[in-house]
Coordinates of C-alpha atoms in Angstrom, one line a residue:
M22 CA 29.5 -32.5 -0.1
G23 CA 30.1 -29.0 1.3
K24 CA 33.5 -27.5 1.7
R25 CA 35.3 -28.4 4.9
Q26 CA 35.7 -25.3 7.0
I27 CA 39.4 -24.5 7.8
P28 CA 39.9 -23.7 11.5
D29 CA 41.3 -20.3 12.4
P30 CA 45.1 -20.4 13.3
P31 CA 45.9 -20.1 17.0
N32 CA 47.4 -16.6 16.5
F33 CA 44.0 -15.4 15.4
K34 CA 41.1 -15.0 17.8
K35 CA 37.7 -13.3 17.9
Y36 CA 36.6 -11.7 21.2
G37 CA 33.1 -10.5 20.2
V38 CA 34.0 -6.8 20.1
P39 CA 34.8 -4.8 16.9
F40 CA 38.3 -3.4 17.6
Y41 CA 39.6 0.1 16.8
S42 CA 42.8 0.2 18.9
V43 CA 45.5 -2.2 20.0
A44 CA 48.6 -1.9 22.3
W45 CA 51.1 -4.1 24.0
I46 CA 51.0 -3.8 27.7
P47 CA 54.5 -2.8 29.0
Q48 CA 56.3 -5.7 30.7
H49 CA 56.9 -3.7 33.9
V50 CA 53.2 -3.2 34.3
V51 CA 52.6 -6.9 34.0
K52 CA 55.4 -7.8 36.5
S53 CA 54.2 -5.2 39.0
R54 CA 50.8 -6.8 39.1
Q55 CA 52.4 -10.1 39.9
I56 CA 51.0 -12.1 37.0
E57 CA 52.2 -15.7 37.3
T58 CA 53.3 -17.4 34.2
A59 CA 54.3 -21.0 33.6
D60 CA 57.9 -19.9 33.3
E61 CA 57.8 -18.2 36.6
S62 CA 56.3 -21.2 38.3
S63 CA 59.0 -23.4 36.7
D64 CA 61.7 -21.0 37.9
S65 CA 60.4 -21.2 41.5
D66 CA 60.2 -25.0 41.4
H67 CA 63.7 -25.4 39.9
S68 CA 65.5 -22.4 41.4
T69 CA 68.7 -24.3 41.9
S70 CA 68.7 -26.0 38.5
P71 CA 71.0 -24.7 35.7
A72 CA 69.2 -22.6 33.2
T73 CA 68.4 -24.1 29.9
E74 CA 69.0 -22.4 26.6
A75 CA 65.2 -21.6 26.4
E76 CA 65.3 -20.1 29.8
K77 CA 68.2 -17.9 28.8
E78 CA 66.1 -16.3 26.0
P79 CA 65.1 -12.6 26.5
A80 CA 62.3 -12.4 29.0
T81 CA 59.4 -11.7 26.8
V82 CA 56.7 -14.1 28.2
A83 CA 55.8 -11.9 31.1
G84 CA 55.2 -9.0 28.8
N85 CA 53.1 -10.7 26.2
Y86 CA 49.8 -9.2 27.1
L87 CA 47.8 -7.1 24.7
L88 CA 45.0 -4.5 25.2
F89 CA 42.2 -4.1 22.6
A90 CA 39.5 -1.4 22.6
G91 CA 36.3 -1.1 20.7
G92 CA 32.6 -1.9 20.6
G93 CA 29.3 -1.5 18.8
G94 CA 28.5 2.0 19.9
A95 CA 25.7 3.5 21.9
G96 CA 22.8 1.8 20.0
H97 CA 21.0 -1.4 20.8
S98 CA 22.9 -3.7 18.5
G99 CA 23.7 -6.1 21.3
I100 CA 27.5 -5.7 20.5
P101 CA 29.3 -4.7 23.7
N102 CA 31.7 -1.8 24.2
A103 CA 34.8 -3.0 26.1
L104 CA 38.5 -3.0 26.8
V105 CA 39.9 -6.5 26.4
I106 CA 43.2 -7.9 27.7
A107 CA 44.5 -11.1 26.1
H108 CA 47.6 -13.1 26.5
F109 CA 49.9 -14.1 23.6
D110 CA 52.2 -17.2 24.0
V111 CA 55.3 -17.0 21.9
A112 CA 56.2 -20.7 22.2
S113 CA 52.9 -21.9 20.7
N114 CA 52.3 -18.8 18.6
S115 CA 48.8 -18.4 20.1
L116 CA 46.5 -15.9 21.6
S117 CA 44.4 -16.9 24.6
D118 CA 41.0 -18.4 23.7
Q119 CA 39.3 -16.2 26.3
P120 CA 40.2 -12.7 27.4
V121 CA 42.3 -12.3 30.6
C122 CA 40.1 -9.4 31.4
K123 CA 37.1 -7.8 29.6
L124 CA 35.9 -4.5 31.1
G125 CA 32.6 -3.4 29.7
T126 CA 32.2 0.4 29.2
D127 CA 28.3 0.3 29.0
S128 CA 27.1 2.6 26.3
E129 CA 30.5 4.3 25.8
L130 CA 32.6 3.2 22.8
P131 CA 36.4 3.4 23.4
Y132 CA 37.6 4.5 20.0
R133 CA 41.2 5.6 20.5
M134 CA 43.6 4.9 23.4
A135 CA 47.1 5.6 24.6
L136 CA 49.0 3.8 27.3
N137 CA 51.3 5.7 29.6
S138 CA 54.8 4.1 29.6
N139 CA 55.3 4.8 33.3
G140 CA 52.6 2.3 34.1
D141 CA 50.1 5.0 35.4
G142 CA 47.3 3.6 33.3
L143 CA 45.7 4.6 30.0
I144 CA 43.5 7.2 28.4
C145 CA 40.6 6.3 26.1
A146 CA 38.8 8.7 23.8
M147 CA 35.1 7.7 23.8
E148 CA 33.1 8.1 20.7
T149 CA 29.8 8.1 22.6
P150 CA 29.8 10.3 24.6
M151 CA 32.6 12.5 23.2
V152 CA 34.8 12.5 26.4
C153 CA 38.1 11.1 27.5
R154 CA 38.3 8.6 30.3
W155 CA 41.2 7.4 32.4
F156 CA 41.6 3.8 33.4
D157 CA 43.9 2.3 36.1
W158 CA 45.6 -1.0 36.1
D159 CA 44.1 -3.4 38.6
Q160 CA 44.5 -7.0 39.8
N161 CA 41.8 -9.6 39.8
K162 CA 42.3 -11.4 43.1
S163 CA 39.3 -13.6 42.9
S164 CA 41.2 -16.4 41.2
E165 CA 44.2 -18.4 42.3
I166 CA 46.4 -16.7 39.7
H167 CA 46.2 -12.9 40.1
K168 CA 45.3 -11.7 36.6
L169 CA 46.0 -8.2 35.2
S170 CA 42.8 -6.2 35.1
L171 CA 41.5 -2.7 34.5
K172 CA 39.1 -0.3 36.3
L173 CA 37.6 3.0 35.5
S174 CA 39.7 5.6 37.4
E175 CA 38.3 8.2 39.8
K176 CA 40.6 10.7 38.0
V177 CA 38.6 13.2 35.9
L178 CA 40.3 14.7 32.9
S179 CA 38.5 18.0 33.0
Q180 CA 40.7 19.5 30.4
L181 CA 39.4 16.9 27.9
E182 CA 35.7 17.3 28.8
D183 CA 33.4 19.1 26.4
V184 CA 36.1 19.3 23.7
G185 CA 34.4 17.1 21.1
Q186 CA 35.5 13.8 19.6
Q187 CA 39.3 13.1 19.9
L188 CA 40.6 11.1 17.0
A189 CA 44.2 10.8 18.0
L190 CA 46.0 10.3 21.4
A191 CA 49.7 9.9 22.1
F192 CA 52.1 9.9 25.0
N193 CA 55.8 10.7 24.5
N194 CA 58.2 7.9 25.2
D195 CA 58.9 8.8 28.8
G196 CA 55.2 9.4 29.6
T197 CA 55.6 13.0 30.6
A198 CA 53.5 14.6 27.8
L199 CA 50.1 13.8 26.4
A200 CA 48.9 14.9 22.9
A201 CA 45.3 14.9 21.9
G202 CA 43.9 15.7 18.4
G203 CA 40.3 16.5 17.8
E204 CA 37.8 16.0 15.0
D205 CA 37.5 19.8 15.0
G206 CA 41.2 20.2 14.2
N207 CA 42.2 21.3 17.7
L208 CA 45.6 20.1 18.8
R209 CA 46.4 20.0 22.6
V210 CA 49.6 18.9 24.4
F211 CA 49.7 18.6 28.1
K212 CA 52.3 17.9 30.7
W213 CA 51.6 14.6 32.4
P214 CA 50.3 14.0 35.0
S215 CA 49.7 17.7 35.9
M216 CA 47.7 18.3 32.7
E217 CA 49.3 21.7 32.4
I218 CA 48.7 22.9 28.9
I219 CA 51.8 23.1 26.7
L220 CA 50.3 23.7 23.3
N221 CA 46.8 24.6 22.3
E222 CA 46.3 25.2 18.6
T223 CA 42.6 25.6 17.7
N224 CA 43.1 25.4 13.9
A225 CA 46.0 23.0 13.6
H226 CA 44.1 21.1 10.9
S227 CA 40.6 20.9 9.5
S228 CA 40.3 17.6 11.3
L229 CA 43.1 15.8 13.1
K230 CA 43.7 12.1 12.2
D231 CA 47.1 11.1 13.7
L232 CA 49.8 12.1 16.2
H233 CA 53.3 10.9 17.0
F234 CA 56.2 12.1 19.2
S235 CA 59.8 11.7 18.2
S236 CA 61.8 9.3 20.4
D237 CA 63.3 12.1 22.4
G238 CA 59.9 13.8 22.8
K239 CA 61.2 17.1 21.3
L240 CA 59.1 16.9 18.1
L241 CA 55.4 16.1 17.5
A242 CA 54.0 15.2 14.1
S243 CA 50.3 16.0 13.5
L244 CA 48.4 14.9 10.5
G245 CA 45.0 16.2 9.3
S246 CA 42.5 14.9 6.9
G247 CA 43.7 15.8 3.4
G248 CA 47.1 17.0 4.6
P249 CA 49.4 18.6 5.3
C250 CA 51.5 16.9 8.0
K251 CA 52.8 19.5 10.5
V252 CA 55.9 19.0 12.7
W253 CA 55.9 20.9 16.0
D254 CA 58.7 21.9 18.3
V255 CA 57.1 20.9 21.6
S256 CA 59.1 23.2 23.9
S257 CA 58.3 26.3 21.8
S258 CA 54.9 25.3 20.5
M259 CA 56.0 26.4 17.1
V260 CA 55.6 24.7 13.7
L261 CA 59.0 23.7 12.3
S262 CA 57.7 22.4 9.0
S263 CA 54.5 21.8 7.1
L264 CA 54.8 18.8 4.8
S265 CA 52.4 19.2 1.9
N266 CA 50.8 16.5 -0.2
E267 CA 52.3 18.1 -3.3
N268 CA 51.4 15.3 -5.6
R269 CA 47.8 15.2 -4.3
E270 CA 48.4 12.2 -2.1
T271 CA 46.0 11.5 0.7
F272 CA 47.9 11.2 4.0
S273 CA 46.6 8.7 6.5
S274 CA 49.3 8.1 9.2
C275 CA 52.6 9.5 10.4
R276 CA 55.5 7.9 12.4
F277 CA 58.9 9.0 13.4
S278 CA 61.7 6.4 13.3
Q279 CA 65.5 6.1 13.1
T280 CA 67.7 4.6 10.5
N281 CA 70.6 2.2 11.2
D282 CA 72.9 5.2 11.9
E283 CA 70.3 6.7 14.3
T284 CA 69.3 9.4 11.9
L285 CA 65.7 10.6 12.7
I286 CA 63.3 10.3 9.8
L287 CA 59.5 10.7 9.4
Y288 CA 57.3 8.2 7.5
I289 CA 53.9 9.1 6.2
A290 CA 51.5 6.5 4.9
A291 CA 49.6 7.8 1.9
M292 CA 47.3 7.0 -1.0
T293 CA 48.9 8.0 -4.2
D294 CA 47.9 7.5 -7.9
K295 CA 49.6 4.1 -7.7
G296 CA 48.0 3.0 -4.5
G297 CA 49.1 2.6 -0.8
S298 CA 52.6 4.2 -0.5
I299 CA 55.1 5.2 2.2
L300 CA 56.7 8.6 2.0
T301 CA 59.9 9.4 3.8
W302 CA 61.1 12.8 5.0
N303 CA 64.5 14.0 6.2
T304 CA 64.0 15.7 9.6
Q305 CA 67.0 18.0 9.2
T306 CA 66.1 19.6 5.9
W307 CA 62.4 18.6 5.8
E308 CA 62.8 17.5 2.2
R309 CA 61.0 14.5 0.8
M310 CA 63.6 11.7 0.5
A311 CA 61.5 8.9 -1.1
S312 CA 58.1 7.6 -2.1
K313 CA 57.7 3.9 -2.2
H314 CA 54.6 2.2 -3.6
I315 CA 53.7 -0.8 -1.4
I316 CA 50.2 -2.1 -2.2
R317 CA 47.3 -1.3 -4.5
D318 CA 44.8 -0.8 -1.7
P319 CA 44.8 2.3 0.6
I320 CA 46.6 1.9 3.9
S321 CA 44.0 1.9 6.7
A322 CA 46.5 1.2 9.5
F323 CA 50.3 1.9 9.9
N324 CA 53.0 1.5 12.4
V325 CA 56.8 1.2 12.8
S326 CA 58.8 -1.2 15.0
A327 CA 60.7 0.3 17.9
D328 CA 64.1 -0.8 16.4
G329 CA 63.1 0.9 13.1
K330 CA 63.6 -2.3 11.0
F331 CA 60.1 -2.9 10.0
L332 CA 57.0 -1.0 8.8
A333 CA 53.5 -2.6 9.0
C334 CA 50.5 -1.7 6.9
G335 CA 46.9 -2.8 7.1
T336 CA 44.3 -2.5 4.3
P337 CA 40.5 -2.1 4.1
S338 CA 40.3 -5.6 2.6
G339 CA 42.0 -7.2 5.7
D340 CA 45.5 -7.7 4.3
I341 CA 48.7 -7.2 6.5
V342 CA 52.0 -6.1 4.8
V343 CA 55.3 -6.0 6.7
V344 CA 58.0 -4.0 4.9
N345 CA 61.8 -4.1 5.5
S346 CA 62.8 -0.4 6.1
T347 CA 66.3 -1.0 4.8
N348 CA 65.3 -1.6 1.2
M349 CA 61.6 -0.8 1.5
Q350 CA 60.7 -4.2 0.0
I351 CA 57.8 -6.3 1.2
H352 CA 59.0 -8.8 3.8
T353 CA 55.7 -10.5 4.4
M354 CA 52.2 -10.2 3.0
I355 CA 49.3 -12.0 4.7
K356 CA 46.3 -11.8 2.4
K357 CA 42.9 -11.7 4.2
A358 CA 44.6 -11.7 7.6
H359 CA 41.2 -10.3 8.8
L360 CA 37.8 -10.5 7.1
G361 CA 37.2 -6.7 7.7
I362 CA 39.2 -3.5 7.5
V363 CA 42.4 -3.5 9.6
T364 CA 41.9 -0.6 12.0
A365 CA 45.1 -0.6 14.0
L366 CA 48.6 -2.2 14.3
A367 CA 51.1 -2.4 17.1
F368 CA 54.6 -3.8 17.2
S369 CA 55.7 -5.5 20.4
P370 CA 58.3 -3.5 22.4
D371 CA 61.1 -5.9 21.3
S372 CA 60.0 -5.5 17.6
R373 CA 59.6 -9.3 17.3
A374 CA 55.9 -9.4 16.7
V375 CA 53.1 -7.2 15.3
A376 CA 49.5 -7.3 16.5
S377 CA 46.6 -6.3 14.2
V378 CA 42.9 -5.8 14.9
S379 CA 39.8 -5.3 12.8
M380 CA 36.2 -4.3 12.9
D381 CA 35.3 -7.9 12.3
S382 CA 36.1 -8.4 16.1
S383 CA 39.3 -10.2 15.4
A384 CA 42.8 -9.9 16.7
R385 CA 46.0 -11.4 15.3
V386 CA 49.7 -11.6 16.2
T387 CA 52.4 -12.3 13.7
I388 CA 55.9 -13.2 15.0
I389 CA 58.9 -11.9 13.2
E390 CA 62.2 -13.8 13.9
E391 CA 65.7 -13.7 12.7
K392 CA 66.7 -16.8 10.8
K393 CA 70.3 -17.7 9.8
T394 CA 70.8 -19.3 6.4
N395 CA 74.3 -20.2 5.1
G396 CA 75.8 -17.9 7.7
T397 CA 73.7 -14.9 6.5
C398 CA 71.0 -13.4 8.8
I399 CA 67.7 -12.9 7.1
F400 CA 64.3 -12.0 8.7
H401 CA 61.6 -14.6 8.5
S402 CA 58.1 -14.3 9.6
L403 CA 56.6 -17.3 11.3
L404 CA 53.1 -17.4 9.9
T405 CA 50.2 -19.8 10.6
C406 CA 47.7 -19.0 7.8

């Protein structure tokens, strides 16, 4: 007898598109498009009833929509290029079986994307052709329940036309600045939405891989292939520090975060002689504070939760590792969370869940909850493997 196939857990779904990017859709965007949820319907039916403990929980249901981007490219592989919206239900720890919206982009592959926090829409860097497109939020009114949707905008980003492949895109937290990093090493920062150029450095790096603004938007970290990582003062367009890979590490991702006492630090995911590691820098002295080996494999995707408590790493073999930032110890490891390389990770705005995507066309959400044991609070990841 053959082996019985184990069904995929409900928090893991395949949507037929190899994914390169993932983001949580801001709650106010969802609410403004009047998406009806079961909780909202229940509230309207029982508006005069006392709220239950479950109803008093933080309102996260309305915001649990995710956006994925990717595709098969410009060839005739039959694999579509698309932006995909899916719903995640916290109570059942499950992703929707079918997309809420799937917007095909024809022969254009959306490789990188950045959502504007003000709800304006999102920008996608297309791999084929090498242009940036703007997409607006829309509403599908053809069904009884008005579902969140997307449409290609009439807005033309002329400043990002004919500039080659953009490998990194980032908005600052208040959505007033947009940074774009090119395969040719050119770094551009614009005011948004005017697209007035703030910074234009043609040789920032040999090739630009990652960008991240500090929470106050004053600093921008840019990371190139092979290193170093440069930190820019956005207002003056000057380099404050160039963080070198002095031990021949290969830098892969950079993220600003804050410690418990609100001290700003910079994390860099890197491949060292020991394996995938996380390096930490002091943003006052720009001295290296620590280097922590996490996993044997390289880190193919990296992100930090908004509250700074957790770091997430993805690997080429499909593993997901969640690290506690306080002690830099592994909090949760999910072996073979995906069958292919983990291409992107995104924490939910409330830091209670992390979404991961892969080139194997899969998406996964892992919930992280606080659990009290013997009067002591520990963090426990609710996994369905």
